[in-house]
mmCIF file of C-alpha atoms and ligand atoms in Angstrom:
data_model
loop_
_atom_site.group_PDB
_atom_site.id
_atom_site.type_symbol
_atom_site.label_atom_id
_atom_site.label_comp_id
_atom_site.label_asym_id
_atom_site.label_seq_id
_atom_site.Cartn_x
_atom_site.Cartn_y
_atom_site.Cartn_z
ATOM 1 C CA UNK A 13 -30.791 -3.770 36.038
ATOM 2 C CA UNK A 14 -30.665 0.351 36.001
ATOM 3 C CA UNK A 15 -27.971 0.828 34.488
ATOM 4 C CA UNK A 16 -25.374 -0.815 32.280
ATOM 5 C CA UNK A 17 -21.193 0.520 31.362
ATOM 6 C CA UNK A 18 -20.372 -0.861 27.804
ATOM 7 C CA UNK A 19 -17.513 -1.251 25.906
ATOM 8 C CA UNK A 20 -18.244 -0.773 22.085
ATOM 9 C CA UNK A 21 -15.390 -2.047 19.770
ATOM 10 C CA UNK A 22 -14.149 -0.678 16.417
ATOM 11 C CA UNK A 23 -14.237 -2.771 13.346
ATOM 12 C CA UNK A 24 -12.621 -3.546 10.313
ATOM 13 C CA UNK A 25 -14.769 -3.968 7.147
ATOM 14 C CA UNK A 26 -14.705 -4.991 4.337
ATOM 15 C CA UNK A 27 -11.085 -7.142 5.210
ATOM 16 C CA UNK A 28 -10.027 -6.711 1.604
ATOM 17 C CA UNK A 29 -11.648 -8.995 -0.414
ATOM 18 C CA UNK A 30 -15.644 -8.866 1.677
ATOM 19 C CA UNK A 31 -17.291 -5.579 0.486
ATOM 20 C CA UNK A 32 -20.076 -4.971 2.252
ATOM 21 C CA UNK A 33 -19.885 -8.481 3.842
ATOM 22 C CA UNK A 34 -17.010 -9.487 6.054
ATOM 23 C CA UNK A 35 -16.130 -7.400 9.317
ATOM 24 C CA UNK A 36 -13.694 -8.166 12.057
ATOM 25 C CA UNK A 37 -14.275 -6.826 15.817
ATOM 26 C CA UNK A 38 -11.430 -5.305 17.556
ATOM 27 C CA UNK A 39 -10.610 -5.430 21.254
ATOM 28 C CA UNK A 40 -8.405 -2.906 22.273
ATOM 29 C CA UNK A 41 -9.976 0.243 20.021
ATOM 30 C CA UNK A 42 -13.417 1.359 21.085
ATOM 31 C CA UNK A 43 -15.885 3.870 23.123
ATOM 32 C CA UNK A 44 -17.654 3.511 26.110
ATOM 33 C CA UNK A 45 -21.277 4.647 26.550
ATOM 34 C CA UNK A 46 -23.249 4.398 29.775
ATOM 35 C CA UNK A 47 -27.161 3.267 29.176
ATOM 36 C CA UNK A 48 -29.999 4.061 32.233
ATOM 37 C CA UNK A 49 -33.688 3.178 32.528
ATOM 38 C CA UNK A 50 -35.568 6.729 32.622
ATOM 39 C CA UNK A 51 -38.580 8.019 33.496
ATOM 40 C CA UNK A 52 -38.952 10.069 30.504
ATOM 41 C CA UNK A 53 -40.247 8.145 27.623
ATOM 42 C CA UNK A 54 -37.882 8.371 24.586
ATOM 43 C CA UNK A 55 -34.178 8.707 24.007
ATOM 44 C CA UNK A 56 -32.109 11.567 25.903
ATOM 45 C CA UNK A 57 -28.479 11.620 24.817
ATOM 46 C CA UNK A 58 -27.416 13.216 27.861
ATOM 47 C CA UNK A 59 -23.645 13.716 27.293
ATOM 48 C CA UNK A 60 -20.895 13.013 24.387
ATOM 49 C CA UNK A 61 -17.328 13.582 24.968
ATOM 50 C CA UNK A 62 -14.376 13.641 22.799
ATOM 51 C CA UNK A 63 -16.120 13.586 19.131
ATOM 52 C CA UNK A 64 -18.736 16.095 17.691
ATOM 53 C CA UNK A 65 -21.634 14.624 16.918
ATOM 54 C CA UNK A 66 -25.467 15.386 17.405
ATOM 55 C CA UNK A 67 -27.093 15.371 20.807
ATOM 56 C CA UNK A 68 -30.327 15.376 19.157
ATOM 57 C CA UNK A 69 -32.024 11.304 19.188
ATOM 58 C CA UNK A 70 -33.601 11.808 15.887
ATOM 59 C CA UNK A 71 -29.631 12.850 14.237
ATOM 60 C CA UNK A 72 -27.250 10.698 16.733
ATOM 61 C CA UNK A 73 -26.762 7.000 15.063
ATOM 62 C CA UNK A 74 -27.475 5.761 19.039
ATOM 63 C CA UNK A 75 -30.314 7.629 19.166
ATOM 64 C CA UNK A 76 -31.835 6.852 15.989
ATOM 65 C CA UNK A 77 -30.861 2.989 16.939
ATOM 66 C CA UNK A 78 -32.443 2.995 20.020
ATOM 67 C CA UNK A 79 -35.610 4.822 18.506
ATOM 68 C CA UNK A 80 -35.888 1.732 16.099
ATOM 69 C CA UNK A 81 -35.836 -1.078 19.005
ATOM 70 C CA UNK A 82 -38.292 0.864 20.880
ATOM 71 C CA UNK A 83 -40.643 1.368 18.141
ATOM 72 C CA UNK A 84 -40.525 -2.289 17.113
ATOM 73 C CA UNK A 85 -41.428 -3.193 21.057
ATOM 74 C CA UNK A 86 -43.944 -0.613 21.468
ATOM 75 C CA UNK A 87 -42.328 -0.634 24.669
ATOM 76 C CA UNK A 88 -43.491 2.633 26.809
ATOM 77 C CA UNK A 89 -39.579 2.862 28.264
ATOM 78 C CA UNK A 90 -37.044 5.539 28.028
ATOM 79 C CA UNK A 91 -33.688 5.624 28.176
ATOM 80 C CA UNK A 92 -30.509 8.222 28.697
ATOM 81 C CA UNK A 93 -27.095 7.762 27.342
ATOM 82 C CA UNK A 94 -23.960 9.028 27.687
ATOM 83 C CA UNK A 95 -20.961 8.553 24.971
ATOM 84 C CA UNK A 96 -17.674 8.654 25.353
ATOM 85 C CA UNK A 97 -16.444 8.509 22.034
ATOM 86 C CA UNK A 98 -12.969 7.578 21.383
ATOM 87 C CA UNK A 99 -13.141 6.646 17.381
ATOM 88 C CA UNK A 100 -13.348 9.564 15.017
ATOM 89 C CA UNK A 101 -16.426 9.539 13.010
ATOM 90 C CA UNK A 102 -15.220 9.349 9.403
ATOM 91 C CA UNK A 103 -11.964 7.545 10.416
ATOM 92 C CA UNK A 104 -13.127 3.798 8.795
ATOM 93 C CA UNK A 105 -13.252 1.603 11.905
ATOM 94 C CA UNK A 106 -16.802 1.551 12.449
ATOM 95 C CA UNK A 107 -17.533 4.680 14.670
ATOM 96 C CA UNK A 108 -21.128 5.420 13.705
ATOM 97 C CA UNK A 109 -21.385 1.044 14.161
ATOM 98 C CA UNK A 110 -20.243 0.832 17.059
ATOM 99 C CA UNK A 111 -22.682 4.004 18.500
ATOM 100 C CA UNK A 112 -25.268 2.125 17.150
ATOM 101 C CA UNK A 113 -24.389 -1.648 18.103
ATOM 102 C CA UNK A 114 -23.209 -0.430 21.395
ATOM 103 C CA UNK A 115 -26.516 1.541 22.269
ATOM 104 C CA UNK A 116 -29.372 -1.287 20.732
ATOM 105 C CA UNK A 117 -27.451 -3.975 22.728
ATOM 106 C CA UNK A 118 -27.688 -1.940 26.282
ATOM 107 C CA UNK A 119 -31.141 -1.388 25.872
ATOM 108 C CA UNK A 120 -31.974 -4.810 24.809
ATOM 109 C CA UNK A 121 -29.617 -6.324 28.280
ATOM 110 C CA UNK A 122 -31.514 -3.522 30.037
ATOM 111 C CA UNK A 123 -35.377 -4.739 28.646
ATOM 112 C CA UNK A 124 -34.308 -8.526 29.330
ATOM 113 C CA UNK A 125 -33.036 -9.852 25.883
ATOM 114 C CA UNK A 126 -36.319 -9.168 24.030
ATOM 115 C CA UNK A 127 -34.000 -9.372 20.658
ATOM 116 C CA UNK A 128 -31.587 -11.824 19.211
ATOM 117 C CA UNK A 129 -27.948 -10.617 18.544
ATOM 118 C CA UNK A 130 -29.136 -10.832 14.631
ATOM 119 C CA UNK A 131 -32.171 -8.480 15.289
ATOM 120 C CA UNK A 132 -29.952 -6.195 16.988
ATOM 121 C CA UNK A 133 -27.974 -6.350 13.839
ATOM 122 C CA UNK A 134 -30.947 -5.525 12.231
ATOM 123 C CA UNK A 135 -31.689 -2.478 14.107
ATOM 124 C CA UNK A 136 -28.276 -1.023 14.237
ATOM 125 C CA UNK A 137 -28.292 -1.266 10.650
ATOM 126 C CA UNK A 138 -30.594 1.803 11.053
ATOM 127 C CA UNK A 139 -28.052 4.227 12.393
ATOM 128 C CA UNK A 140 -25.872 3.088 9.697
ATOM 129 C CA UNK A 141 -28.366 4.273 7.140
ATOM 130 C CA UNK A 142 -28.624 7.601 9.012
ATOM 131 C CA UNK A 143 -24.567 7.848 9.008
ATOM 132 C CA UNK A 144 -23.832 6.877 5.656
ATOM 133 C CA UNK A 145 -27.086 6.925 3.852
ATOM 134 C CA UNK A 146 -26.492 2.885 3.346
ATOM 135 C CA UNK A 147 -27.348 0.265 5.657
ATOM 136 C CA UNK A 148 -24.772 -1.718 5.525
ATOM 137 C CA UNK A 149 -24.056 -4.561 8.458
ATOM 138 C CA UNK A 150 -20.065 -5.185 7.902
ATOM 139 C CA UNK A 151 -19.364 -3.319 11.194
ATOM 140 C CA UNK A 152 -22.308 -3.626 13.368
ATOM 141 C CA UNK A 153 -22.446 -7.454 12.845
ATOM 142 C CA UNK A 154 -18.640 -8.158 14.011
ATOM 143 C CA UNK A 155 -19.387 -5.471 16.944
ATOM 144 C CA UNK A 156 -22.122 -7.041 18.092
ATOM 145 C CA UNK A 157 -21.286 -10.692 17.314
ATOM 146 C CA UNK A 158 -17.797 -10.760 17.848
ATOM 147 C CA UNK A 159 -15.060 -12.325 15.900
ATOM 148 C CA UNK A 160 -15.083 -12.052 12.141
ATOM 149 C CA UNK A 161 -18.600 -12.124 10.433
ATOM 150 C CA UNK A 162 -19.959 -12.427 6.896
ATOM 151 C CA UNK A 163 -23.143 -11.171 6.067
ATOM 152 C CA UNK A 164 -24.436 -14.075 3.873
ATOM 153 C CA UNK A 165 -27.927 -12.048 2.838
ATOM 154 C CA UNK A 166 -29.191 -8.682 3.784
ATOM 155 C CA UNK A 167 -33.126 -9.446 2.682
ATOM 156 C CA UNK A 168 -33.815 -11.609 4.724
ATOM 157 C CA UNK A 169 -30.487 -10.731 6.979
ATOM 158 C CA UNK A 170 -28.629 -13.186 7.930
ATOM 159 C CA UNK A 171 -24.995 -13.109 9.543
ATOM 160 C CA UNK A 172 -22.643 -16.088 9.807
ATOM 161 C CA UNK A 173 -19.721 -15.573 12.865
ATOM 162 C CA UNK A 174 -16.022 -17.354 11.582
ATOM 163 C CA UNK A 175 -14.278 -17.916 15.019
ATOM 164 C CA UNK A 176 -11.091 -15.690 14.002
ATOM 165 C CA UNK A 177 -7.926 -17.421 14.228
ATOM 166 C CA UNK A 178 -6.376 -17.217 17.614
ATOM 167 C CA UNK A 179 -2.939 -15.532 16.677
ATOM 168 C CA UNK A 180 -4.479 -13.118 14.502
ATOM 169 C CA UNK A 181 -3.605 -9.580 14.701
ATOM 170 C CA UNK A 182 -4.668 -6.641 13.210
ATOM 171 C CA UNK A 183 -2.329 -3.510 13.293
ATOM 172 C CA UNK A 184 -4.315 -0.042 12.232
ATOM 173 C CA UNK A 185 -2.973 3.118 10.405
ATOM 174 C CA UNK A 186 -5.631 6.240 10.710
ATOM 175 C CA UNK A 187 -4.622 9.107 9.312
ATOM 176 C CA UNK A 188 -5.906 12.578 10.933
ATOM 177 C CA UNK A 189 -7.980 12.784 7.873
ATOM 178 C CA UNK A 190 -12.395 12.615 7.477
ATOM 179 C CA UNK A 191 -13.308 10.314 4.635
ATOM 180 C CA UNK A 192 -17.199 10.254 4.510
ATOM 181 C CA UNK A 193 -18.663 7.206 3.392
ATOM 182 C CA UNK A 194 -20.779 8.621 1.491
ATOM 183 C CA UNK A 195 -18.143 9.898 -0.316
ATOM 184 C CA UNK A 196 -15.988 6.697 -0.587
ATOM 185 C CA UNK A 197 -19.033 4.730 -2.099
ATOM 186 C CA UNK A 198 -19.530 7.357 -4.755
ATOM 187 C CA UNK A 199 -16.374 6.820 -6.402
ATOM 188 C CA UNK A 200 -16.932 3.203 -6.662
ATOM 189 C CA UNK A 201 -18.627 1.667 -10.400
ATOM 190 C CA UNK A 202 -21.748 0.096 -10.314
ATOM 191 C CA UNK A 203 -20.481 -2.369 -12.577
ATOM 192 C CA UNK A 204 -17.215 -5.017 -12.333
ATOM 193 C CA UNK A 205 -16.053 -7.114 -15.207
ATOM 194 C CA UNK A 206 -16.278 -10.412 -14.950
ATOM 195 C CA UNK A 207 -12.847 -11.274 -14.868
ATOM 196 C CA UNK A 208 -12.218 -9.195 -11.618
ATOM 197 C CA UNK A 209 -15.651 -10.612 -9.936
ATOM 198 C CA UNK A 210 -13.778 -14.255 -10.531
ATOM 199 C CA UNK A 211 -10.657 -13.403 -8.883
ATOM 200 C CA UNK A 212 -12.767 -11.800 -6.080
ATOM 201 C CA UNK A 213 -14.858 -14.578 -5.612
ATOM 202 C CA UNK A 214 -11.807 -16.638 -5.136
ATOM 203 C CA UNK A 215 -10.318 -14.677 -2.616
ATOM 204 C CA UNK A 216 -13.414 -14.526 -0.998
ATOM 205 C CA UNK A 217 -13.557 -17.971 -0.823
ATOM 206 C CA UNK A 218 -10.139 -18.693 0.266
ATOM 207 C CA UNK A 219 -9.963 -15.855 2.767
ATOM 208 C CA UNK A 220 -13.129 -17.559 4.765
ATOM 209 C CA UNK A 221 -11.767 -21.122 4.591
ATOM 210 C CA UNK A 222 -7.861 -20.118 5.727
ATOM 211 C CA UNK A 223 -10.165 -18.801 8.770
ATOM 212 C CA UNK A 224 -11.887 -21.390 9.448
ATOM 213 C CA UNK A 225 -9.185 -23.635 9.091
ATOM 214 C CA UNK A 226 -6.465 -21.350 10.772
ATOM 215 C CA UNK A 227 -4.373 -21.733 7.510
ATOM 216 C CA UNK A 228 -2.209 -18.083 7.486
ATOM 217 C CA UNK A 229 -1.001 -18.771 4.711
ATOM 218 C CA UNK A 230 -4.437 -18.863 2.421
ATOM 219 C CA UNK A 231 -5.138 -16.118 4.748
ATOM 220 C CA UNK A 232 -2.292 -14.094 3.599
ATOM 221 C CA UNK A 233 -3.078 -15.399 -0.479
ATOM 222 C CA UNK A 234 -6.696 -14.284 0.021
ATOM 223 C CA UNK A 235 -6.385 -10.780 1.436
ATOM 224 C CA UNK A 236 -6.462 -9.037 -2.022
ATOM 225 C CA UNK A 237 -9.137 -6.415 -3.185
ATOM 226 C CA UNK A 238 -9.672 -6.057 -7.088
ATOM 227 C CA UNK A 239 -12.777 -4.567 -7.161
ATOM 228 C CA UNK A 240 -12.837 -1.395 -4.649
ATOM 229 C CA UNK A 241 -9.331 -0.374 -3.467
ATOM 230 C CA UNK A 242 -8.069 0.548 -6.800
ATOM 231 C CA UNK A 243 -10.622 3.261 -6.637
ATOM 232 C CA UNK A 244 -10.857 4.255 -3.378
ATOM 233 C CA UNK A 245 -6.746 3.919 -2.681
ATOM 234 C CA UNK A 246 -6.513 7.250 -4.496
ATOM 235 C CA UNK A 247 -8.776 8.850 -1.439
ATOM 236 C CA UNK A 248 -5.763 7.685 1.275
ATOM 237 C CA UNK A 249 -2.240 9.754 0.833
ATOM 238 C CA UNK A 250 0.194 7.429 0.726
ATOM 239 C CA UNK A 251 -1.730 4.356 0.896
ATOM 240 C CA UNK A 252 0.586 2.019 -1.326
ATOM 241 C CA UNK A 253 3.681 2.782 0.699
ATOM 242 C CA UNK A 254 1.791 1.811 3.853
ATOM 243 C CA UNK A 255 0.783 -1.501 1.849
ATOM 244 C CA UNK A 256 3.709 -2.606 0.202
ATOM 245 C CA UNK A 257 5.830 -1.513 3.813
ATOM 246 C CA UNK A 258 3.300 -4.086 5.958
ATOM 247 C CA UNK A 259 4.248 -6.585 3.813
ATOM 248 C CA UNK A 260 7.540 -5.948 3.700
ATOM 249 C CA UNK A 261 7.633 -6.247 7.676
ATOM 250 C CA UNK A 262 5.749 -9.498 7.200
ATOM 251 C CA UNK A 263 2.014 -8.930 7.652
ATOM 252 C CA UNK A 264 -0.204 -11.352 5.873
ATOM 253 C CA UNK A 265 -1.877 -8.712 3.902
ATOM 254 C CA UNK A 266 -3.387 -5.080 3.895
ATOM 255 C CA UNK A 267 -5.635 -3.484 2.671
ATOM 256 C CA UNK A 268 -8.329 -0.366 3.166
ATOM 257 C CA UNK A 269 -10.162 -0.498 6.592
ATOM 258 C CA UNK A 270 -14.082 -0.169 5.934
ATOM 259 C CA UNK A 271 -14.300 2.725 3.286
ATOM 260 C CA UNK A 272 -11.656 4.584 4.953
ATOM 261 C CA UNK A 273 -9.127 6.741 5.424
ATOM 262 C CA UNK A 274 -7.738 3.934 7.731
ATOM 263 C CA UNK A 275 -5.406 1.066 6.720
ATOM 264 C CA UNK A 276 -5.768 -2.405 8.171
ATOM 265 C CA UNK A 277 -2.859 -5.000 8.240
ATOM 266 C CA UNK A 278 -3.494 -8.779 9.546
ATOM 267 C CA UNK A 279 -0.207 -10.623 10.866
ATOM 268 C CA UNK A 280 0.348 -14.104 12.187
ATOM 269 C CA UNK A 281 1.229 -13.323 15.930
ATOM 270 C CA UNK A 282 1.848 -9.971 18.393
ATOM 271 C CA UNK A 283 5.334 -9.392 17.308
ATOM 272 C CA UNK A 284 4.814 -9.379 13.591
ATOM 273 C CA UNK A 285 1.465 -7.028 14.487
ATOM 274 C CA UNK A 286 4.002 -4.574 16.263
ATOM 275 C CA UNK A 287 6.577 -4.413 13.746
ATOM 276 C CA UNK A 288 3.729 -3.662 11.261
ATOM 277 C CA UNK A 289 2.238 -1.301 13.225
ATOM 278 C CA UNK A 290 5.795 0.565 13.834
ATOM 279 C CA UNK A 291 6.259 0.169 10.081
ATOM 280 C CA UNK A 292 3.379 2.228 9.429
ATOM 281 C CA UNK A 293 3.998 5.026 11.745
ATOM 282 C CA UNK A 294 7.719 5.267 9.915
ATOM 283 C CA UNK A 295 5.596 5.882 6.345
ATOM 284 C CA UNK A 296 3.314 8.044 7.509
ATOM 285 C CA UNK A 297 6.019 10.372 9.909
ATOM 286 C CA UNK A 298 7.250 11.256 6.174
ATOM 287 C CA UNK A 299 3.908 12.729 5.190
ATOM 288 C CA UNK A 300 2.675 16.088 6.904
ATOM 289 C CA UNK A 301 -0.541 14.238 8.102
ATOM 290 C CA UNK A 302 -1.134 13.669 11.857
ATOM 291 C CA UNK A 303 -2.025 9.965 12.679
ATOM 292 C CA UNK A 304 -2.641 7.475 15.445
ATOM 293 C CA UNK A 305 -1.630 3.801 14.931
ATOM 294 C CA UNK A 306 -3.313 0.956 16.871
ATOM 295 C CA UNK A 307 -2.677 -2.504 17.126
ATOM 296 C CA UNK A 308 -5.043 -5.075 18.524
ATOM 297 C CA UNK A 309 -6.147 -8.542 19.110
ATOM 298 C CA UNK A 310 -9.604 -9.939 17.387
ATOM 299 C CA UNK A 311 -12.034 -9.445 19.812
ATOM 300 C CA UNK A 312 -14.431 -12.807 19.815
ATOM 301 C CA UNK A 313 -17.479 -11.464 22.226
ATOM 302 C CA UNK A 314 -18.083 -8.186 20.351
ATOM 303 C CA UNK A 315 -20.001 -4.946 22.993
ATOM 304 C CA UNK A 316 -18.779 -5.966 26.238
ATOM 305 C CA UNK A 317 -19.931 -5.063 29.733
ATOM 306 C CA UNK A 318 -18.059 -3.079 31.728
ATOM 307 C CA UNK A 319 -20.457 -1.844 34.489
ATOM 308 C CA UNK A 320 -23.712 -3.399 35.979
ATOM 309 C CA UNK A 321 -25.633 -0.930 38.109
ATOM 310 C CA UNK A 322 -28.662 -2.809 39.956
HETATM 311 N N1 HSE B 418 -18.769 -1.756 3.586
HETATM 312 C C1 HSE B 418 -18.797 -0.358 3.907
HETATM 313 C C2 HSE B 418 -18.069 0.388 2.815
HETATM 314 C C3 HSE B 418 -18.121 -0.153 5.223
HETATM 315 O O1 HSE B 418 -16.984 -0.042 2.453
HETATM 316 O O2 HSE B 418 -18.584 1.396 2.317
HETATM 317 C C4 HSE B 418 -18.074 1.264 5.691
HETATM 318 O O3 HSE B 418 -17.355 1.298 6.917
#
């Protein structure tokens, strides 16, 4: 294998309740990046379209990614990538993950599966860091795994996949607006009274067993945030109107997407997902902010191939 043609999926995380632990893979939103063998030891981005981000390996969250595999292998191997990137960085549906997912899981297909889907995690993680000065693993785990994930310990790492519920739907507001996350985890306290970490914690709790059980209904009870989105809601113009209208058109909840400026909804079934999704375009035509709205299935494979060159 030369050369491989990915598919690398947005993500929503967080999903309300799962700060900095629960992610969901989409299957519809995503870039594509092309991954070659070369000559040339090292990473060459070759080409990015559509977004502006570095070219340089050392400042591109790929690069830095694929940097990290390498140096673990001590592998003498280069690579070349191309990126066409269709999620804005900044927009809060994983674009910096799935850069970084995307790229670490074409080179590992293209050295023969040296690593294990949770090392890969691992070494995404690293263009994370670079992007956001955190490495957090709520969006590279569901891109790379697939499905929803929770994050169940970041020292030692370890990721658990939930099989999302079949008729689940996710329906995505992004408004034409950067929020860094940087800046998004700055506004949030260090500290969270007790009584708020209790109601979390049963959310929590009731959000991953309504998955695992396919109950929408503790789904829909569970999807509630009382720790970040009363600070970080602020950040997002018009952000309860989009809430309280997905509901109102029957989503199951909604609820910041990843530290934003996006909005998630889930919904029981396609049509519900459209009507949500339509909903939210109607809110946001009344502001003066540009936006795209995007409405998609969960995706349960995660990076997917789109292009085997031998
Ligand atoms: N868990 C991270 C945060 C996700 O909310 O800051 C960033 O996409």
């Amino acid at each position: 294998m030369k050369e491989l043609k990915i598919f690398a999926p947005a993500t929503i995380a967080n999903v309300s309740c799962g700060f900095d632990i629960l992610g969901l893979c989409l299957d519809t939103i995503g870039d594509e990046m092309v991954i070659r063998k070369s000559n040339n030891k090292g990473v060459k981005i070759a080409k990015i379209d559509g977004q502006d981000v570095p070219l340089e390996a050392e400042k591109n969250v790929a690069g830095v990614a694929i940097l990290a595999l390498l140096q673990q292998l001590n592998a003498d191997v280069g690579f070349e990538i191309e990126i066409y990137k269709k999620i804005k960085p900044g927009s809060g549906i994983g674009s910096s993950a799935a850069s970084s997912a995307g790229a670490v899981f074409a080179v590992n297909k293209l050295l023969g599966d040296p690593f294990s889907t949770l090392e890969l995690v691992g070494l995404a993680m690293q263009g994370e860091a670079l992007a956001s000065g955190t490495a957090h693993a709520d969006n590279v785990a569901p891109a790379l795994y697939g499905g929803c994930t929770m994050v169940t310990s970041y020292d030692p790492l370890h990721v658990v996949k939930i099989p999302a519920p079949e008729a689940l739907y996710a329906s995505v507001l992004h408004p034409q607006i950067e929020v860094k996350t940087a800046d998004s985890r700055s506004v949030l306290k260090e500290y969270v009274p007790l009584k708020s970490l209790v109601t979390q914690m049963g959310n929590f709790g009731g959000l991953i067993s309504g998955l695992y059980t396919q109950d929408y209904n503790l789904i829909s009870r569970s999807l509630h945030d009382e720790i970040i989105e009363p600070y970080r809601s602020i950040l997002i113009p018009a952000f309860d109107k989009v809430k309280e209208r997905c509901l109102q058109e029957g989503a199951l909840g909604s609820g910041i997407s990843g530290s934003g400026p996006s909005i998630f909804a889930l919904s029981e079934g396609e049509e519900t997902a459209k009507k949500v999704a339509k909903g939210m375009a109607e809110v946001y035509k009344e502001t003066q902010i540009d936006f795209d709205v995007h409405r998609s299935k969960i995706n349960p494979i995660g990076v997917k191939i789109l292009d085997i060159i031998e």
